[in-house]
Coordinates of C-alpha atoms in Angstrom, one line a residue:
M1 CA 103.8 131.1 59.7
S2 CA 107.4 132.7 59.6
A3 CA 110.4 130.8 60.8
R4 CA 110.5 132.4 63.9
D5 CA 107.4 131.2 64.9
A6 CA 108.3 127.4 63.8
R7 CA 111.2 127.4 66.0
P8 CA 109.3 126.9 69.3
R9 CA 107.3 124.5 68.0
R10 CA 110.0 122.5 66.8
R11 CA 112.0 122.9 70.0
A12 CA 108.7 121.7 71.7
W13 CA 108.7 118.7 69.7
R14 CA 112.8 117.8 70.2
A15 CA 111.8 118.1 74.0
A16 CA 108.8 115.7 73.8
L17 CA 110.8 113.2 71.8
E18 CA 113.6 113.3 74.5
P19 CA 114.4 109.5 75.8
A20 CA 113.7 110.5 79.2
V21 CA 110.1 111.8 78.6
L22 CA 109.4 108.9 76.4
I23 CA 110.4 106.5 79.4
A24 CA 108.5 108.6 81.7
L25 CA 105.4 108.4 79.4
A26 CA 105.5 104.3 79.4
G27 CA 106.0 104.9 83.1
C28 CA 102.7 106.8 82.9
W29 CA 101.1 104.4 81.0
L30 CA 102.3 101.8 83.3
T31 CA 100.8 103.7 86.0
V32 CA 97.1 104.6 84.9
S33 CA 96.8 101.1 83.4
Q34 CA 97.4 99.5 86.9
W35 CA 95.4 101.9 88.7
A36 CA 92.4 101.6 86.3
G37 CA 92.7 98.0 86.8
A38 CA 90.9 98.6 89.9
R39 CA 92.4 96.0 92.4
P40 CA 90.4 95.1 95.6
L41 CA 91.9 97.2 98.6
W42 CA 93.6 95.5 101.4
L43 CA 93.8 95.6 104.9
D44 CA 95.7 98.9 105.4
E45 CA 93.9 100.3 102.2
E46 CA 90.5 99.8 104.1
M47 CA 91.9 100.7 107.6
I48 CA 92.7 104.2 106.4
A49 CA 89.7 104.5 103.7
L50 CA 87.4 104.3 106.4
N51 CA 88.9 107.3 108.1
V52 CA 88.1 108.9 105.2
R53 CA 84.6 107.7 104.0
D54 CA 83.4 107.9 108.0
R55 CA 84.4 111.3 109.4
S56 CA 84.1 114.9 108.3
F57 CA 86.6 116.9 107.0
A58 CA 87.1 118.8 110.7
D59 CA 87.1 115.2 111.9
L60 CA 90.0 114.3 110.0
A61 CA 91.8 116.3 112.3
G62 CA 92.8 114.7 115.3
Q63 CA 93.3 111.0 116.3
L64 CA 92.6 108.7 113.6
W65 CA 90.5 105.1 114.2
L66 CA 92.1 102.1 113.4
D67 CA 95.7 102.7 114.4
Q68 CA 96.1 105.1 111.5
S69 CA 98.0 107.9 110.4
A70 CA 98.2 110.2 107.2
P71 CA 99.2 113.9 106.8
L72 CA 96.2 115.8 107.0
G73 CA 96.4 117.9 103.9
W74 CA 96.2 114.3 102.1
L75 CA 93.2 113.2 103.9
V76 CA 91.4 115.7 102.8
L77 CA 92.3 115.4 99.4
E78 CA 91.3 112.1 99.4
R79 CA 87.9 113.1 101.1
T80 CA 87.6 115.3 98.0
A81 CA 88.1 112.6 95.4
L82 CA 85.5 110.1 97.5
L83 CA 83.0 112.7 97.5
A84 CA 83.3 113.8 93.8
F85 CA 83.9 110.3 92.6
G86 CA 82.2 108.0 95.1
T87 CA 83.6 105.1 96.9
G88 CA 85.0 103.0 94.4
E89 CA 89.3 101.7 94.2
L90 CA 89.4 103.9 91.1
A91 CA 88.4 107.5 93.1
L92 CA 90.3 105.9 96.5
R93 CA 93.5 105.6 94.5
L94 CA 93.5 108.8 92.5
I95 CA 95.0 110.6 94.4
P96 CA 98.1 108.0 95.3
M97 CA 97.9 108.0 91.4
I98 CA 98.7 111.2 90.6
F99 CA 101.5 111.7 92.7
G100 CA 103.1 109.1 91.3
I101 CA 102.7 110.4 87.6
A102 CA 103.8 113.8 89.3
T103 CA 107.2 111.9 90.5
L104 CA 108.0 111.0 86.6
A105 CA 107.0 114.3 85.5
A106 CA 109.8 115.6 88.5
A107 CA 112.6 112.9 87.3
V108 CA 112.2 114.6 83.7
W109 CA 112.6 118.0 84.9
I110 CA 115.5 117.2 86.6
G111 CA 117.1 115.1 84.5
L112 CA 116.6 117.6 81.1
R113 CA 117.5 120.7 83.4
W114 CA 121.1 119.1 85.2
M115 CA 122.0 116.1 83.5
S116 CA 122.7 114.5 80.2
R117 CA 120.5 112.5 78.1
I118 CA 121.7 109.0 79.7
G119 CA 121.5 110.6 82.9
A120 CA 118.1 112.2 82.3
S121 CA 116.8 108.8 81.1
V122 CA 118.1 106.8 83.7
L123 CA 116.8 108.5 86.5
A124 CA 113.4 108.5 84.6
L125 CA 113.7 104.6 84.2
L126 CA 114.7 104.2 87.9
C127 CA 111.7 106.2 88.8
T128 CA 109.6 104.2 86.5
F129 CA 110.4 100.9 87.5
G130 CA 111.6 100.6 91.3
V131 CA 109.7 98.5 93.0
Y132 CA 107.8 100.4 95.6
L133 CA 108.0 103.8 93.9
S134 CA 105.9 102.4 91.2
H135 CA 103.8 100.1 93.6
Y136 CA 102.5 102.9 96.2
P137 CA 100.9 104.9 93.4
Q138 CA 98.2 101.9 93.4
E139 CA 98.1 101.9 97.2
V140 CA 95.4 104.0 99.3
K141 CA 98.3 105.3 101.4
H142 CA 100.4 108.8 101.1
Y143 CA 103.7 107.3 100.3
S144 CA 103.6 108.2 96.5
A145 CA 103.4 112.0 98.0
D146 CA 106.3 111.1 100.0
G147 CA 108.3 109.9 97.0
F148 CA 107.4 112.9 94.7
F149 CA 108.1 115.9 97.3
G150 CA 111.2 113.9 98.4
L151 CA 112.4 114.3 95.0
L152 CA 111.1 118.1 94.5
L153 CA 112.0 119.8 96.9
P154 CA 116.1 119.2 97.1
A155 CA 115.8 120.1 93.1
L156 CA 113.7 123.4 93.5
A157 CA 116.4 124.3 96.1
V158 CA 119.1 124.2 93.6
W159 CA 116.6 125.7 91.5
A160 CA 116.4 128.4 93.9
V161 CA 120.1 129.4 94.4
E162 CA 120.9 129.7 90.7
S163 CA 119.6 133.0 91.4
D164 CA 120.6 136.1 92.9
G165 CA 119.2 139.0 93.8
G166 CA 115.6 139.8 93.6
A167 CA 115.2 136.7 91.5
L168 CA 116.7 134.6 94.5
R169 CA 114.1 136.3 96.9
R170 CA 111.4 135.0 94.3
R171 CA 112.7 131.6 93.8
A172 CA 113.4 131.3 97.6
L173 CA 109.4 132.3 98.5
V174 CA 108.5 129.8 96.1
W175 CA 110.5 127.3 97.6
W176 CA 109.2 127.5 101.1
T177 CA 105.6 128.0 99.4
L178 CA 105.9 124.2 98.1
A179 CA 107.5 123.4 101.3
C180 CA 104.7 124.6 103.6
V181 CA 102.0 122.8 101.2
G182 CA 104.0 119.8 100.8
Q183 CA 104.2 119.0 104.4
W184 CA 100.4 118.8 104.9
L185 CA 100.3 116.1 101.9
A186 CA 103.7 113.9 103.1
N187 CA 105.5 113.3 105.5
G188 CA 108.7 113.4 103.4
A189 CA 108.2 116.9 103.2
V190 CA 108.2 117.4 106.5
F191 CA 111.4 114.9 106.7
V192 CA 113.7 116.6 103.5
T193 CA 112.7 120.2 104.2
P194 CA 115.2 121.1 107.1
G195 CA 118.5 119.6 105.5
C196 CA 117.2 121.8 102.1
A197 CA 116.9 125.0 104.0
A198 CA 120.3 124.1 106.0
L199 CA 121.8 123.6 102.7
L200 CA 120.3 126.6 101.0
L201 CA 121.4 129.0 104.0
V202 CA 124.8 128.1 103.7
I203 CA 125.2 128.9 100.1
V204 CA 123.5 131.8 100.2
W205 CA 125.8 133.1 103.3
R206 CA 128.6 132.4 101.7
R207 CA 127.9 133.4 98.4
D208 CA 125.6 136.6 99.2
G209 CA 126.5 137.7 102.8
L210 CA 125.1 137.1 106.1
R211 CA 122.4 139.9 104.8
A212 CA 120.7 137.9 102.0
A213 CA 121.1 134.4 104.2
L214 CA 119.0 136.1 106.9
R215 CA 116.2 137.4 104.7
F216 CA 116.0 133.5 103.4
A217 CA 116.0 132.5 106.9
Q218 CA 112.9 135.0 107.8
V219 CA 110.7 133.2 105.1
G220 CA 111.6 129.9 106.8
A221 CA 109.3 131.1 110.0
V222 CA 106.4 130.9 107.9
W223 CA 107.1 127.0 107.4
I224 CA 107.8 126.7 110.7
A225 CA 104.6 128.0 111.9
S226 CA 102.5 126.0 108.9
I227 CA 104.4 122.7 110.7
G228 CA 103.8 124.0 114.1
L229 CA 99.9 124.4 113.5
H230 CA 100.0 120.7 111.7
Y231 CA 101.7 119.0 114.4
Y232 CA 98.9 120.6 116.8
V233 CA 96.1 119.1 114.7
S234 CA 97.2 116.2 113.8
L235 CA 100.8 114.9 113.9
R236 CA 101.1 114.9 117.3
Y237 CA 99.0 112.0 117.8
T238 CA 101.2 109.9 115.5
H239 CA 104.2 110.8 117.1
N240 CA 102.4 110.2 120.6
S241 CA 100.5 107.3 119.6
A242 CA 101.4 104.2 122.3
F243 CA 100.7 101.6 119.5
L244 CA 102.7 103.1 117.0
R245 CA 105.6 103.4 119.2
S246 CA 105.4 99.7 120.2
H247 CA 104.8 98.6 116.6
W248 CA 107.7 100.4 115.2
A249 CA 110.2 100.0 118.2
S250 CA 112.3 97.1 116.2
E251 CA 113.2 99.6 113.7
L252 CA 114.6 102.1 115.7
P253 CA 118.0 102.3 117.6
L254 CA 118.0 101.1 121.8
D255 CA 117.4 104.5 123.9
A256 CA 120.5 103.5 125.6
T257 CA 122.8 102.8 122.4
G258 CA 125.5 105.8 122.2
P259 CA 127.0 106.9 118.8
I260 CA 128.9 104.2 117.8
E261 CA 126.2 101.8 118.3
T262 CA 124.0 104.1 116.7
S263 CA 126.1 104.1 113.6
V264 CA 126.4 100.5 113.5
W265 CA 123.2 99.9 113.6
I266 CA 122.4 102.4 110.9
V267 CA 125.0 100.8 108.8
N268 CA 123.3 97.3 109.5
R269 CA 120.1 98.9 108.1
L270 CA 121.9 99.4 104.4
E271 CA 121.5 95.9 103.1
P272 CA 117.4 95.7 103.8
L273 CA 116.8 99.5 102.8
A274 CA 118.3 98.5 99.5
T275 CA 116.1 95.7 99.1
N276 CA 113.2 97.7 100.5
P277 CA 112.3 100.2 99.3
A278 CA 115.2 100.9 97.1
G279 CA 114.5 97.6 95.1
T280 CA 117.6 96.4 94.3
D281 CA 119.5 93.4 96.5
L282 CA 123.2 94.8 95.0
W283 CA 122.9 96.9 98.3
I284 CA 126.9 97.3 98.6
V285 CA 126.5 98.7 94.7
F286 CA 123.8 100.6 95.3
W287 CA 125.0 102.8 98.2
L288 CA 128.4 103.2 97.0
L289 CA 127.3 104.5 93.8
A290 CA 124.4 107.0 95.5
A291 CA 127.3 108.5 98.0
C292 CA 129.9 108.8 94.6
G293 CA 127.1 110.5 92.6
F294 CA 126.6 112.9 96.0
A295 CA 130.5 113.7 96.2
L296 CA 131.6 113.2 92.7
S297 CA 128.6 115.4 90.9
S298 CA 129.7 117.7 88.2
R299 CA 127.3 119.8 89.9
P300 CA 128.5 119.6 93.7
V301 CA 125.6 121.5 94.5
L302 CA 122.7 119.5 93.4
G303 CA 124.9 116.5 94.9
A304 CA 124.8 117.9 98.2
A305 CA 121.0 118.7 97.9
F306 CA 119.8 115.3 97.2
A307 CA 122.5 113.7 99.8
T308 CA 120.5 115.7 102.6
A309 CA 117.6 113.3 101.8
P310 CA 119.2 110.0 103.0
M311 CA 121.4 111.9 106.0
S312 CA 118.1 113.8 107.0
A313 CA 116.3 109.9 107.4
F314 CA 119.7 108.6 109.5
L315 CA 119.5 111.6 111.6
L316 CA 115.6 111.1 112.3
A317 CA 116.2 107.4 112.9
A318 CA 119.2 108.0 115.2
F319 CA 117.1 110.3 116.8
R320 CA 114.1 107.9 117.6
L321 CA 112.1 110.2 115.5
V322 CA 111.2 108.2 112.5
P323 CA 111.6 104.4 112.0
L324 CA 114.7 103.7 109.1
H325 CA 112.0 100.9 107.9
Q326 CA 110.4 100.2 104.0
R327 CA 107.9 102.5 103.3
F328 CA 108.8 104.7 105.9
S329 CA 111.9 105.6 104.3
L330 CA 110.7 105.6 100.5
W331 CA 110.8 109.5 100.5
M332 CA 114.7 109.2 100.5
V333 CA 114.9 106.3 97.2
P334 CA 114.3 109.2 94.6
A335 CA 117.0 110.8 95.8
L336 CA 119.3 107.9 95.5
Y337 CA 118.6 107.1 92.4
A338 CA 119.3 110.7 91.4
G339 CA 122.8 109.7 93.2
V340 CA 123.3 106.8 91.1
A341 CA 122.1 109.0 87.8
L342 CA 124.8 111.4 88.6
I343 CA 127.7 109.2 89.2
L344 CA 127.1 107.7 85.9
D345 CA 126.8 111.0 83.8
R346 CA 130.1 111.6 85.6
A347 CA 131.7 108.7 84.5
I348 CA 130.5 108.8 80.9
G349 CA 131.5 112.5 80.8
A350 CA 134.9 111.6 82.1
A351 CA 135.4 108.4 79.7
R352 CA 134.8 110.8 76.8
R353 CA 137.4 112.9 77.7
L354 CA 140.0 110.2 78.8
Y355 CA 139.1 108.8 75.5
L356 CA 139.9 111.4 73.5
A357 CA 143.3 112.5 75.8
R358 CA 144.2 108.6 75.2
R359 CA 144.4 107.8 78.6
W360 CA 143.9 104.4 78.9
M361 CA 144.0 103.6 82.9
P362 CA 142.0 106.0 83.9
L363 CA 139.7 105.3 81.0
C364 CA 139.4 102.0 82.3
G365 CA 138.2 102.9 85.7
S366 CA 135.4 105.0 85.0
V367 CA 134.3 102.5 82.1
A368 CA 134.0 100.2 85.0
V369 CA 131.8 103.0 86.8
V370 CA 129.3 103.3 84.1
L371 CA 129.5 99.4 83.7
T372 CA 128.9 98.8 87.5
A373 CA 126.0 101.5 87.1
V374 CA 124.6 99.8 84.2
Y375 CA 124.6 96.8 85.7
L376 CA 122.7 98.4 89.5
C377 CA 120.1 99.7 87.2
T378 CA 119.2 96.5 85.1
D379 CA 118.7 95.2 88.1
V380 CA 116.2 97.8 89.3
V381 CA 114.8 97.4 86.5
A382 CA 114.5 93.8 86.1
N383 CA 112.9 93.5 89.7
G384 CA 110.4 96.4 88.8
A385 CA 109.4 94.6 85.6
R386 CA 109.1 91.3 87.5
D387 CA 106.7 92.5 89.9
L388 CA 105.0 94.4 88.0
T389 CA 104.1 91.3 85.4
R390 CA 103.8 88.8 88.5
A391 CA 103.0 90.2 91.9
R392 CA 99.9 92.9 90.9
P393 CA 96.6 90.5 89.6
R394 CA 93.7 92.6 89.0
E395 CA 91.5 89.9 91.3
H396 CA 93.0 89.7 94.7
K397 CA 95.6 91.7 96.6
Q398 CA 98.1 89.4 98.3
G399 CA 95.9 86.3 98.1
L400 CA 93.3 88.4 99.4
D401 CA 89.3 89.5 97.7
D402 CA 87.8 91.3 100.1
R403 CA 85.6 93.0 97.9
S404 CA 84.7 90.2 96.4
A405 CA 84.3 87.8 99.2
V406 CA 82.1 90.7 101.5
Q407 CA 79.7 91.8 98.6
W408 CA 78.9 87.8 98.3
L409 CA 78.2 87.4 101.6
M410 CA 76.2 90.8 102.7
A411 CA 74.0 90.3 99.8
R412 CA 73.0 87.6 101.5
R413 CA 73.0 88.7 104.7
Q414 CA 68.8 88.6 106.6
P415 CA 67.7 90.1 109.4
G416 CA 69.2 88.6 113.0
D417 CA 72.1 87.0 111.5
A418 CA 75.5 87.0 113.4
I419 CA 78.5 88.2 111.4
L420 CA 81.7 86.1 112.5
T421 CA 85.5 87.2 111.5
T422 CA 88.9 88.2 113.2
R423 CA 89.5 91.7 114.7
L424 CA 91.5 92.5 111.4
G425 CA 88.9 91.0 109.5
W426 CA 86.4 93.6 110.5
P427 CA 88.0 96.5 108.7
S428 CA 87.0 94.7 105.2
V429 CA 83.8 93.9 106.3
W430 CA 83.2 97.3 107.7
W431 CA 84.3 98.9 103.8
Y432 CA 82.5 96.9 101.3
A433 CA 79.6 96.4 103.2
G434 CA 79.2 100.0 103.9
I435 CA 78.8 100.1 107.2
D436 CA 79.4 103.6 109.1
L437 CA 82.6 103.2 111.3
S438 CA 81.1 106.4 113.4
R439 CA 78.4 104.2 114.6
V440 CA 80.0 101.0 114.8
N441 CA 79.4 99.9 118.8
G442 CA 79.6 97.1 120.9
G443 CA 78.4 94.9 118.2
W444 CA 75.0 96.1 117.3
A445 CA 75.2 99.3 115.4
P446 CA 74.5 100.1 112.3
F447 CA 72.1 97.2 112.4
S448 CA 68.4 97.7 113.6
D449 CA 66.8 94.5 112.5
G450 CA 68.8 92.1 115.1
S451 CA 72.1 91.2 113.3
R452 CA 75.2 91.7 115.4
M453 CA 79.0 91.7 114.6
F454 CA 81.5 89.3 116.6
E455 CA 85.1 89.0 117.0
V456 CA 86.3 85.7 116.7
A457 CA 89.9 85.2 118.1
H458 CA 92.4 82.0 119.3
V459 CA 92.2 81.4 123.5
R460 CA 95.2 79.3 124.3
A461 CA 94.5 79.7 128.2
P462 CA 92.2 76.4 129.5
A463 CA 91.0 78.2 132.0
D464 CA 89.8 80.8 129.8
C465 CA 87.6 77.9 127.5
A466 CA 85.5 77.0 130.2
G467 CA 82.2 76.6 128.1
D468 CA 81.4 77.3 124.4
Q469 CA 81.7 80.6 123.6
V470 CA 80.9 80.1 120.2
R471 CA 77.4 78.3 121.0
E472 CA 76.8 81.1 123.9
A473 CA 77.4 83.9 121.9
L474 CA 75.2 82.6 118.9
K475 CA 72.4 81.0 121.2
D476 CA 69.9 83.8 119.8
H477 CA 70.6 83.6 116.2
Q478 CA 69.2 81.6 113.8
R479 CA 72.2 82.2 111.2
A480 CA 76.0 83.0 111.0
L481 CA 77.8 84.6 108.6
V482 CA 81.3 83.8 108.1
Y483 CA 84.2 85.3 106.8
L484 CA 88.3 84.4 106.8
G485 CA 90.0 86.8 105.3
F486 CA 93.4 88.5 106.5
R487 CA 95.7 86.0 108.8
D488 CA 96.0 87.6 112.3
V489 CA 95.2 84.3 113.9
P490 CA 97.5 81.5 114.3
D491 CA 98.0 78.2 111.7
G492 CA 95.0 76.2 112.6
F493 CA 92.5 78.5 113.2
G494 CA 90.5 78.3 110.5
D495 CA 90.1 74.2 111.1
L496 CA 89.3 75.5 114.7
L497 CA 86.5 77.6 114.0
L498 CA 84.7 75.3 111.4
S499 CA 84.8 72.5 114.1
S500 CA 83.0 74.4 116.8
L501 CA 80.3 75.7 114.1
D502 CA 80.4 72.3 112.2
R503 CA 78.9 70.7 116.2
M504 CA 75.7 73.4 115.9
G505 CA 74.5 73.5 112.8
V506 CA 75.1 72.9 108.8
V507 CA 76.5 74.5 106.1
A508 CA 74.2 76.4 104.1
A509 CA 76.3 78.0 101.9
F510 CA 79.9 78.5 101.2
L511 CA 82.4 80.2 98.6
R512 CA 86.0 80.7 98.2
F513 CA 87.8 84.1 97.0
A514 CA 91.1 83.9 95.6
D515 CA 93.9 82.3 98.4
L516 CA 93.0 83.2 101.2
S517 CA 89.3 84.8 101.2
F518 CA 86.5 82.5 102.0
T519 CA 82.8 82.9 103.6
A520 CA 80.2 80.7 104.9
I521 CA 76.6 80.5 106.1
V522 CA 75.8 78.5 108.8
D523 CA 72.2 77.3 109.6
L524 CA 72.6 77.2 113.5
H525 CA 69.4 75.4 114.0
G526 CA 68.8 73.8 111.1
P527 CA 69.1 69.5 111.3
G528 CA 72.0 68.3 111.7
S529 CA 74.3 66.3 108.9
E530 CA 77.1 64.1 109.2
Q531 CA 77.9 64.1 105.4
I532 CA 77.4 68.1 104.6
T533 CA 79.9 69.8 106.8
F534 CA 82.7 72.6 106.6
R535 CA 85.5 70.0 106.9
S536 CA 83.9 68.0 104.2
M537 CA 83.1 70.9 101.4
I538 CA 86.4 73.0 102.2
V539 CA 89.9 72.0 101.1
L540 CA 91.4 74.2 103.3
P541 CA 95.3 75.6 102.8
E542 CA 97.6 73.8 104.8
D543 CA 98.3 76.0 107.6
S544 CA 94.7 76.4 108.2
R545 CA 95.0 72.6 108.6
T546 CA 97.6 72.7 111.5
P547 CA 96.2 71.2 114.4
L548 CA 95.8 73.8 117.3
D549 CA 95.3 73.9 120.9
G550 CA 92.5 76.4 122.9
C551 CA 89.5 77.4 121.5
V552 CA 87.9 80.1 120.2
S553 CA 86.6 83.3 121.9
V554 CA 83.8 86.0 120.8
R555 CA 83.0 88.9 121.5
P556 CA 81.2 92.1 120.2
A557 CA 83.0 93.6 117.3
S558 CA 83.9 97.1 118.0
R559 CA 86.0 99.9 116.5
W560 CA 89.6 100.5 117.8

């Protein structure tokens, strides 16, 4: 091998040993190891998974069941993975996991291209340990794709304008193409593209003239047509959903508020946004450092490009288009992390120059910025590490183990059994029992053996408690299979339901899973027993022991 051939290999090895690369590789290992743990699905995951499993590719367009929403392209990828690898948790979380790893790869590329080793390492570290950036690659949700495109598209915008002439046209075409693809896969790509496009247009106009700017803008017509098509076949159902609008109304400014009130509202959102999804309680420090990174970066175009992400989020919220709340704002978090890395880079560089020039007072200011940024990064990493080690057990999800509970219950189902759970308990049963949601109608389908599905709920009004609804609904069934999981009922409902069933029969089997999932089989027409009852067998959580007035309503379970 010649010396000339050996040099590229040495450069490749040096690049592989860069601290940012090693940090990102550790982040990939953490991501894959969590994914391999295959935690049971939780409510939101089950509801989107039911749409993916029980609808065809064509039917994924349109209004989704169970008040769900996701970009159409992401849903197509999820269904493709499901058909290829099955309906297990690993298959369902494969696409989110890949986007999580892609975010780390993008962070490394950005850091090594435009930052020092320290800045690149900090960006990789924040993207690895940011609580919610590391959480959502383990969820059957599209938010990891949001984070990826929220970081990649601003960086690619800078990459595009680093060239001119024919190279600029080629890179602009690449950027617009990825923006078109991204908006089918992630809402974050939809939100961040207009701000980046406006910045690119201004830069090209000032540098290369009006004609070059117009040529750049013409390519954007493809993106406009693409997002128009996506809106027509899918996004409009989310935008016009009465349920989603009412559900997130509290996370948007009031209709009647003016510019000043809206600005105050946005400022008041900065603290909760720093906690979730940015992952730090040092909210003032976080926003100040990110803003300084955008404004004072040694690469002004890069800082301006990343600044378009939070600015777009604030504008979209001000116009009541997108909630400024938790996971819906995750797409701007990687850009904010980039701002922190940029100001740390600038402060370290300034400190070196000031030290060599023996300018001690300005040096103290730069060192203070460096120490503050390190303190913030330490807080983000500590919160992320704590969440990784304490809040993500493999056996359950937020105290629920729907998988084990439903599988145990359905393995004991017999023809003619009645199945009871609450409204938001049904998605877990439909998913883990393999019940085709397209056939669920009025409690009967898909069973042909006399079994029925019932939704139980709490009723407060005395007028609605006439008669015994539980006894009346179950009079034609020999047994009742009960599952109480997700708590969408008042405290004490579990005790109220169990008391109603105690009066009708005898407990044939009971088992608890995790803290909040418990199942039971009741022989409705067996000999009563004063000794063997729910209350004698179950140690209920404290919230379930709370006395609750009213009664239990029962109705056939239906898809919504």
